[in-house]
Tab-separated table of C-alpha atoms in Angstrom:
chain	number	residue	atom	x	y	z
A	1	MET	CA	-35.183	46.327	-196.450
A	2	LYS	CA	-33.284	47.803	-199.447
A	3	ILE	CA	-33.804	51.420	-200.469
A	4	LEU	CA	-32.614	52.929	-203.890
A	5	ILE	CA	-32.008	56.562	-204.194
A	6	ILE	CA	-31.373	58.027	-207.481
A	7	ARG	CA	-29.840	61.208	-207.870
A	8	LEU	CA	-27.124	61.694	-210.538
A	9	SER	CA	-26.132	64.993	-210.340
A	10	SER	CA	-25.424	68.148	-209.730
A	11	ILE	CA	-23.232	69.110	-206.795
A	12	GLY	CA	-26.067	71.723	-204.994
A	13	ASP	CA	-28.837	69.108	-205.663
A	14	ILE	CA	-26.880	65.918	-204.348
A	15	ILE	CA	-25.881	67.628	-201.080
A	16	GLN	CA	-29.951	68.678	-200.796
A	17	CYS	CA	-30.927	65.301	-201.622
A	18	MET	CA	-28.628	63.811	-198.923
A	19	SER	CA	-31.202	65.170	-196.391
A	20	VAL	CA	-33.292	62.096	-196.986
A	21	VAL	CA	-31.049	59.733	-195.649
A	22	THR	CA	-31.720	60.956	-192.071
A	23	GLY	CA	-35.579	60.656	-192.638
A	24	ILE	CA	-35.042	57.191	-194.048
A	25	LYS	CA	-32.761	56.024	-191.148
A	26	ASN	CA	-35.354	57.708	-188.775
A	27	LYS	CA	-38.398	55.638	-190.399
A	28	PHE	CA	-36.398	52.333	-191.148
A	29	PRO	CA	-33.258	52.381	-189.127
A	30	HIS	CA	-32.207	48.861	-190.351
A	31	ALA	CA	-32.755	49.607	-193.966
A	32	GLU	CA	-29.792	49.203	-196.429
A	33	ILE	CA	-29.718	52.296	-198.433
A	34	HIS	CA	-28.128	52.317	-202.156
A	35	TRP	CA	-27.236	55.165	-204.155
A	36	VAL	CA	-27.139	55.937	-208.169
A	37	VAL	CA	-24.971	58.570	-208.954
A	38	ARG	CA	-22.778	59.967	-211.525
A	39	SER	CA	-19.416	58.719	-211.337
A	40	ASP	CA	-17.696	62.410	-210.953
A	41	MET	CA	-20.076	63.193	-208.211
A	42	GLU	CA	-19.441	59.999	-206.236
A	43	SER	CA	-17.222	61.508	-203.782
A	44	LEU	CA	-19.738	63.674	-202.038
A	45	THR	CA	-22.146	60.625	-201.230
A	46	LYS	CA	-19.244	58.786	-199.834
A	47	ILE	CA	-19.199	61.390	-196.796
A	48	ASP	CA	-22.326	59.869	-195.400
A	49	PRO	CA	-21.549	56.451	-194.092
A	50	ARG	CA	-25.239	55.536	-193.403
A	51	ILE	CA	-25.034	55.150	-197.511
A	52	SER	CA	-24.598	51.189	-197.734
A	53	LYS	CA	-23.726	50.968	-201.377
A	54	ILE	CA	-23.149	53.596	-204.176
A	55	TRP	CA	-23.667	52.616	-207.845
A	56	ALA	CA	-21.650	55.097	-209.921
A	57	PHE	CA	-21.850	55.318	-213.668
A	58	ASP	CA	-19.701	57.248	-216.225
A	59	ARG	CA	-21.676	59.142	-218.476
A	60	LYS	CA	-19.075	58.735	-221.159
A	61	GLU	CA	-20.605	55.049	-221.527
A	62	GLY	CA	-23.807	56.506	-223.007
A	63	PHE	CA	-27.293	55.261	-222.737
A	64	GLY	CA	-25.927	51.649	-223.036
A	65	GLY	CA	-24.114	51.968	-219.739
A	66	VAL	CA	-27.342	53.162	-218.028
A	67	PHE	CA	-29.107	50.122	-219.204
A	68	LYS	CA	-26.359	47.805	-218.089
A	69	LEU	CA	-26.280	49.568	-214.521
A	70	GLY	CA	-30.035	49.216	-214.503
A	71	ALA	CA	-29.826	45.641	-215.102
A	72	LYS	CA	-27.354	45.119	-212.134
A	73	LEU	CA	-29.475	47.126	-210.009
A	74	LYS	CA	-32.582	44.882	-210.953
A	75	LYS	CA	-30.778	42.000	-209.483
A	76	GLU	CA	-30.710	43.731	-206.100
A	77	LYS	CA	-34.591	43.364	-205.816
A	78	PHE	CA	-34.864	46.674	-203.908
A	79	ASP	CA	-38.041	47.075	-201.835
A	80	LEU	CA	-38.605	50.988	-202.374
A	81	ILE	CA	-37.039	53.142	-204.917
A	82	TYR	CA	-37.011	56.906	-205.022
A	83	ASP	CA	-36.405	58.732	-208.207
A	84	ALA	CA	-34.927	62.128	-206.732
A	85	HIS	CA	-33.679	63.239	-210.296
A	86	SER	CA	-36.443	62.746	-212.783
A	87	ASN	CA	-34.413	62.929	-216.083
A	88	ILE	CA	-34.142	60.982	-219.338
A	89	ARG	CA	-31.287	58.758	-217.341
A	90	SER	CA	-33.364	58.142	-214.305
A	91	ASN	CA	-36.240	57.238	-216.596
A	92	ILE	CA	-34.272	54.384	-218.045
A	93	PHE	CA	-33.198	53.214	-214.583
A	94	LYS	CA	-37.135	53.064	-213.747
A	95	LEU	CA	-37.911	51.647	-216.806
A	96	VAL	CA	-35.644	48.574	-216.032
A	97	LEU	CA	-36.438	48.532	-212.363
A	98	CYS	CA	-40.108	49.076	-212.455
A	99	PRO	CA	-41.688	48.871	-216.135
A	100	PHE	CA	-44.057	51.608	-216.846
A	101	GLY	CA	-44.801	51.818	-213.008
A	102	LEU	CA	-46.416	48.586	-212.857
A	103	CYS	CA	-44.421	47.732	-209.500
A	104	ASN	CA	-46.739	49.954	-207.881
A	105	LEU	CA	-49.830	48.112	-208.650
A	106	PHE	CA	-48.548	45.241	-206.706
A	107	LYS	CA	-46.979	47.211	-203.960
A	108	LYS	CA	-48.161	50.635	-203.417
A	109	ASN	CA	-45.761	53.323	-203.652
A	110	LYS	CA	-42.736	51.033	-204.211
A	111	LEU	CA	-41.451	53.799	-206.561
A	112	VAL	CA	-41.983	57.293	-205.627
A	113	THR	CA	-40.467	60.367	-207.875
A	114	ARG	CA	-39.486	63.856	-207.242
A	115	HIS	CA	-41.326	65.950	-209.742
A	116	LYS	CA	-39.779	69.319	-210.922
A	117	ASP	CA	-43.103	71.245	-211.557
A	118	ARG	CA	-41.785	72.153	-215.105
A	119	PHE	CA	-45.107	74.096	-215.944
A	120	LYS	CA	-44.857	76.035	-212.670
A	121	ARG	CA	-41.287	76.944	-213.437
A	122	PHE	CA	-42.140	78.020	-217.092
A	123	LEU	CA	-45.048	80.206	-215.898
A	124	LEU	CA	-42.466	81.954	-213.515
A	125	PHE	CA	-39.520	82.718	-215.513
A	126	ASN	CA	-41.571	83.461	-218.952
A	127	PHE	CA	-44.658	85.256	-217.301
A	128	GLY	CA	-43.783	86.045	-213.991
A	129	ILE	CA	-46.599	84.138	-212.442
A	130	ASN	CA	-45.152	82.325	-209.318
A	131	LYS	CA	-47.385	79.483	-208.376
A	132	LEU	CA	-44.484	77.668	-206.660
A	133	PRO	CA	-44.140	77.685	-202.523
A	134	LYS	CA	-42.832	80.958	-201.085
A	135	PRO	CA	-40.148	80.737	-200.516
A	136	PHE	CA	-39.380	77.603	-202.412
A	137	ARG	CA	-36.783	75.440	-200.418
A	138	ALA	CA	-35.343	72.882	-202.645
A	139	LEU	CA	-34.194	70.709	-199.871
A	140	ALA	CA	-37.949	70.386	-198.507
A	141	SER	CA	-38.814	69.293	-202.153
A	142	PHE	CA	-36.585	66.238	-202.092
A	143	GLN	CA	-37.872	65.132	-198.800
A	144	THR	CA	-41.846	65.801	-199.622
A	145	PRO	CA	-42.263	63.006	-201.647
A	146	LEU	CA	-41.381	60.371	-199.226
A	147	GLN	CA	-44.264	61.031	-197.053
A	148	LYS	CA	-45.752	58.316	-199.248
A	149	TRP	CA	-43.578	55.904	-197.153
A	150	GLY	CA	-44.572	57.454	-194.112
A	151	VAL	CA	-41.096	59.601	-193.928
A	152	ASN	CA	-41.841	62.725	-192.458
A	153	GLU	CA	-38.834	63.580	-189.752
A	154	PHE	CA	-35.655	64.703	-191.389
A	155	ASN	CA	-34.160	67.127	-188.775
A	156	THR	CA	-32.578	64.634	-186.348
A	157	PRO	CA	-28.913	66.052	-185.852
A	158	PHE	CA	-26.072	63.979	-187.631
A	159	ASP	CA	-22.431	64.642	-186.893
A	160	LYS	CA	-20.538	61.462	-188.226
A	161	TRP	CA	-19.719	62.791	-191.834
A	162	ASN	CA	-16.994	60.621	-192.994
A	163	PHE	CA	-14.425	62.850	-194.610
A	164	PRO	CA	-11.079	61.422	-195.737
A	165	HIS	CA	-8.224	61.547	-193.193
A	166	GLU	CA	-5.980	63.682	-195.652
A	167	THR	CA	-9.072	65.934	-196.142
A	168	GLU	CA	-9.332	66.564	-192.585
A	169	GLU	CA	-5.503	67.081	-192.256
A	170	LYS	CA	-5.519	69.815	-194.854
A	171	ILE	CA	-8.160	71.874	-193.379
A	172	ASN	CA	-6.536	71.607	-190.274
A	173	THR	CA	-3.455	72.761	-191.625
A	174	LEU	CA	-4.654	75.572	-193.757
A	175	VAL	CA	-7.275	76.988	-191.438
A	176	LEU	CA	-7.865	75.417	-188.009
A	177	LYS	CA	-4.050	75.901	-186.833
A	178	ASN	CA	-3.938	79.588	-188.496
A	179	ILE	CA	-7.021	80.693	-186.330
A	180	PRO	CA	-6.258	82.095	-182.871
A	181	GLN	CA	-7.371	79.947	-180.168
A	182	GLY	CA	-10.796	81.010	-178.911
A	183	GLN	CA	-11.447	83.300	-181.949
A	184	ASN	CA	-14.644	83.075	-183.702
A	185	TRP	CA	-14.394	82.659	-187.715
A	186	VAL	CA	-16.753	82.693	-190.401
A	187	THR	CA	-16.644	81.067	-194.045
A	188	LEU	CA	-17.459	83.107	-196.838
A	189	VAL	CA	-18.660	81.982	-200.145
A	190	PRO	CA	-18.521	84.963	-202.529
A	191	SER	CA	-18.567	83.077	-205.913
A	192	ALA	CA	-21.274	81.604	-208.064
A	193	ALA	CA	-21.183	79.964	-211.626
A	194	TRP	CA	-22.995	83.272	-213.002
A	195	GLU	CA	-22.238	86.858	-212.315
A	196	LEU	CA	-26.005	87.550	-211.607
A	197	LYS	CA	-25.915	85.750	-208.524
A	198	ARG	CA	-22.808	87.344	-206.630
A	199	TRP	CA	-23.041	89.670	-204.273
A	200	PRO	CA	-20.507	92.699	-205.284
A	201	VAL	CA	-16.771	91.888	-204.318
A	202	GLU	CA	-16.672	95.368	-202.477
A	203	TYR	CA	-19.633	94.618	-200.427
A	204	TRP	CA	-17.684	91.421	-199.297
A	205	GLN	CA	-14.573	93.668	-198.329
A	206	GLN	CA	-16.410	96.212	-196.526
A	207	LEU	CA	-18.259	93.075	-194.523
A	208	VAL	CA	-14.715	92.250	-193.514
A	209	GLN	CA	-13.815	95.679	-192.440
A	210	LEU	CA	-16.893	96.242	-190.439
A	211	ARG	CA	-16.382	93.171	-188.419
A	212	GLU	CA	-12.920	93.645	-186.760
A	213	ASP	CA	-13.674	91.195	-184.152
A	214	LEU	CA	-13.723	88.076	-186.531
A	215	HIS	CA	-11.436	86.035	-188.869
A	216	PHE	CA	-12.872	84.978	-192.173
A	217	VAL	CA	-12.035	82.170	-194.468
A	218	VAL	CA	-12.876	82.544	-198.254
A	219	LEU	CA	-13.843	79.607	-200.402
A	220	GLY	CA	-13.512	80.008	-204.154
A	221	GLY	CA	-12.349	78.210	-207.271
A	222	PRO	CA	-9.083	78.488	-209.276
A	223	GLY	CA	-10.625	81.170	-211.271
A	224	ASP	CA	-11.864	83.313	-208.601
A	225	THR	CA	-8.882	85.910	-208.445
A	226	PHE	CA	-11.432	88.242	-206.840
A	227	CYS	CA	-11.040	86.498	-203.361
A	228	GLU	CA	-7.780	88.008	-202.974
A	229	ASP	CA	-8.892	91.350	-203.289
A	230	ILE	CA	-11.269	90.221	-200.186
A	231	LYS	CA	-8.293	89.285	-198.378
A	232	ALA	CA	-6.560	92.541	-198.946
A	233	ALA	CA	-9.211	94.200	-196.973
A	234	ALA	CA	-7.894	92.954	-193.899
A	235	PRO	CA	-4.730	90.448	-194.704
A	236	ASN	CA	-4.212	89.586	-190.843
A	237	ARG	CA	-7.783	88.498	-190.662
A	238	VAL	CA	-8.679	86.542	-193.826
A	239	ILE	CA	-7.425	83.135	-195.227
A	240	ASN	CA	-7.908	82.802	-198.952
A	241	LEU	CA	-8.599	79.352	-199.978
A	242	ALA	CA	-9.503	80.008	-203.443
A	243	GLY	CA	-7.738	77.555	-205.739
A	244	GLN	CA	-6.051	75.822	-202.641
A	245	THR	CA	-9.010	73.191	-201.957
A	246	SER	CA	-10.822	70.410	-203.780
A	247	LEU	CA	-14.496	70.215	-203.772
A	248	MET	CA	-14.299	67.847	-200.912
A	249	GLU	CA	-11.773	69.932	-198.969
A	250	SER	CA	-14.398	72.966	-199.299
A	251	PHE	CA	-16.969	70.925	-198.010
A	252	CYS	CA	-15.415	70.029	-195.030
A	253	ALA	CA	-14.287	73.515	-194.439
A	254	VAL	CA	-17.909	74.489	-194.239
A	255	TRP	CA	-18.563	71.405	-192.039
A	256	HIS	CA	-15.743	72.766	-189.351
A	257	SER	CA	-17.058	76.366	-189.913
A	258	PRO	CA	-18.859	77.877	-186.897
A	259	TYR	CA	-20.817	80.472	-189.078
A	260	VAL	CA	-21.113	80.609	-193.149
A	261	ILE	CA	-22.162	83.331	-195.198
A	262	SER	CA	-22.805	82.529	-198.706
A	263	GLY	CA	-25.103	83.285	-201.900
A	264	ASP	CA	-27.002	80.595	-203.816
A	265	THR	CA	-24.445	77.889	-204.292
A	266	GLY	CA	-23.824	74.253	-203.671
A	267	PHE	CA	-21.757	75.400	-200.608
A	268	LEU	CA	-24.928	77.171	-198.959
A	269	HIS	CA	-26.756	73.595	-199.453
A	270	ALA	CA	-23.967	71.870	-197.649
A	271	ALA	CA	-23.920	74.581	-194.736
A	272	ASP	CA	-27.912	73.785	-194.675
A	273	LEU	CA	-27.357	69.966	-194.688
A	274	PHE	CA	-24.782	70.393	-191.754
A	275	GLN	CA	-27.458	72.660	-190.060
A	276	LYS	CA	-24.683	75.403	-189.660
A	277	PRO	CA	-25.547	78.649	-188.537
A	278	GLY	CA	-25.244	81.607	-191.105
A	279	GLN	CA	-26.813	83.867	-193.712
A	280	ALA	CA	-28.166	83.213	-197.060
A	281	ILE	CA	-27.617	86.041	-199.242
A	282	ILE	CA	-30.517	85.421	-201.915
A	283	GLY	CA	-30.892	87.699	-204.648
A	284	PRO	CA	-32.542	86.663	-208.174
A	285	THR	CA	-32.828	82.910	-207.969
A	286	ALA	CA	-35.642	81.152	-206.739
A	287	PHE	CA	-34.439	77.751	-205.377
A	288	GLY	CA	-31.748	78.732	-203.299
A	289	TYR	CA	-33.662	79.062	-199.805
A	290	PRO	CA	-32.134	76.989	-196.957
A	291	SER	CA	-34.389	75.035	-194.843
A	292	ASN	CA	-32.374	74.990	-191.624
A	293	PRO	CA	-33.916	77.705	-189.198
A	294	LYS	CA	-30.165	78.706	-187.791
A	295	MET	CA	-29.319	80.188	-191.566
A	296	LYS	CA	-30.938	83.618	-191.586
A	297	ILE	CA	-32.260	84.553	-195.418
A	298	MET	CA	-31.121	88.121	-196.333
A	299	GLU	CA	-33.183	89.175	-199.330
A	300	VAL	CA	-35.207	92.326	-200.348
A	301	ASP	CA	-38.385	92.230	-201.526
A	302	LEU	CA	-38.917	93.432	-205.325
A	303	PRO	CA	-41.594	92.868	-207.812
A	304	CYS	CA	-39.148	91.402	-210.582
A	305	ARG	CA	-37.768	88.533	-208.381
A	306	PRO	CA	-37.220	85.673	-208.660
A	307	CYS	CA	-36.579	86.141	-212.205
A	308	THR	CA	-34.017	83.220	-212.904
A	309	LYS	CA	-33.556	79.722	-212.231
A	310	ASP	CA	-29.884	79.628	-211.877
A	311	GLY	CA	-28.450	83.302	-212.691
A	312	SER	CA	-27.651	82.602	-216.480
A	313	THR	CA	-29.927	85.129	-217.724
A	314	ALA	CA	-29.622	88.876	-217.885
A	315	CYS	CA	-31.156	91.397	-214.966
A	316	LYS	CA	-34.795	92.559	-216.315
A	317	ILE	CA	-34.370	95.940	-214.887
A	318	LYS	CA	-32.464	98.834	-215.612
A	319	GLU	CA	-30.426	98.709	-212.050
A	320	LYS	CA	-28.554	95.661	-212.478
A	321	ARG	CA	-28.434	93.277	-209.614
A	322	LYS	CA	-30.567	95.517	-207.361
A	323	CYS	CA	-32.099	92.366	-205.385
A	324	LEU	CA	-28.296	92.081	-204.433
A	325	MET	CA	-26.948	95.702	-204.265
A	326	ASP	CA	-29.927	96.598	-201.889
A	327	ILE	CA	-28.462	94.095	-199.153
A	328	SER	CA	-25.917	96.291	-197.578
A	329	PRO	CA	-22.778	95.059	-195.791
A	330	ARG	CA	-23.964	96.622	-192.701
A	331	MET	CA	-26.960	94.655	-192.866
A	332	VAL	CA	-25.087	91.258	-193.046
A	333	ALA	CA	-22.424	92.657	-190.655
A	334	ASP	CA	-24.948	93.396	-187.684
A	335	THR	CA	-26.795	90.034	-188.225
A	336	ILE	CA	-23.912	87.878	-187.614
A	337	SER	CA	-24.508	85.908	-184.346
A	338	PHE	CA	-22.994	82.590	-183.002
């Protein structure tokens, strides 16, 4: 059996979608799984050795490149196709592979699609009417469509992630060799694409100071200079990796971490996929909730939340980021448990 998954981007969504591979393998252990992904995201899917073949396309090639790749995919004669993206490009792939859904007339549910509930999202973010599941777990939303194939069990532990050797070596050098033997450590992810989703820097500093028994590793990008301020709160116990690791290396650090504390970011979804214990600091967004029961959700109940899809909008109340400000460092520090 040959199964195709179409999920082209983005980082967080690809990571969450990768959870379906376990379910597919549980149901169809001998299936050959193929994945269509954007070329700049290809490395993410490569860490799962259960994916037999990755089909990467360069978005610079435009829609012509999508049709060309679709023609190649058609020759593979897939038994099952899962469109986990549902956008213009994935619709083109479906048009080539299963014109107008006709393949489902001959083989029921050969093609299934993850729908984005766009109308419900419109109601939520424009009128505050929430018809989505509470909490909305995006990882589960990737899994639910596969129930049509009888795929239901996704939580089987998997620990054979295939990080490149040089990636493992770098994390070993930067992190593992610098943590005292036998010492517990926590990975912190204080950054986010939008300010509205960020727990205050001073809260991260207080958290580090409150837990004098722990070491911390901070992940961030080259522009996240505030990570150095977090390190300054306890220089001997904090390793600042901001700007020192690639995306793949940062995910590898999450994989090796005993505990992860993160806001609504791709690294939270990685910790969820890897079934790491930790805490998810959830503020204004609707779709960042983890599914892993070992990940505790830190949030406060306010009538204004959720108010945004990704944090790109402005706060709707006078007290800016109250949903995050009301999650105190003491609440987070006292909840850490290995």
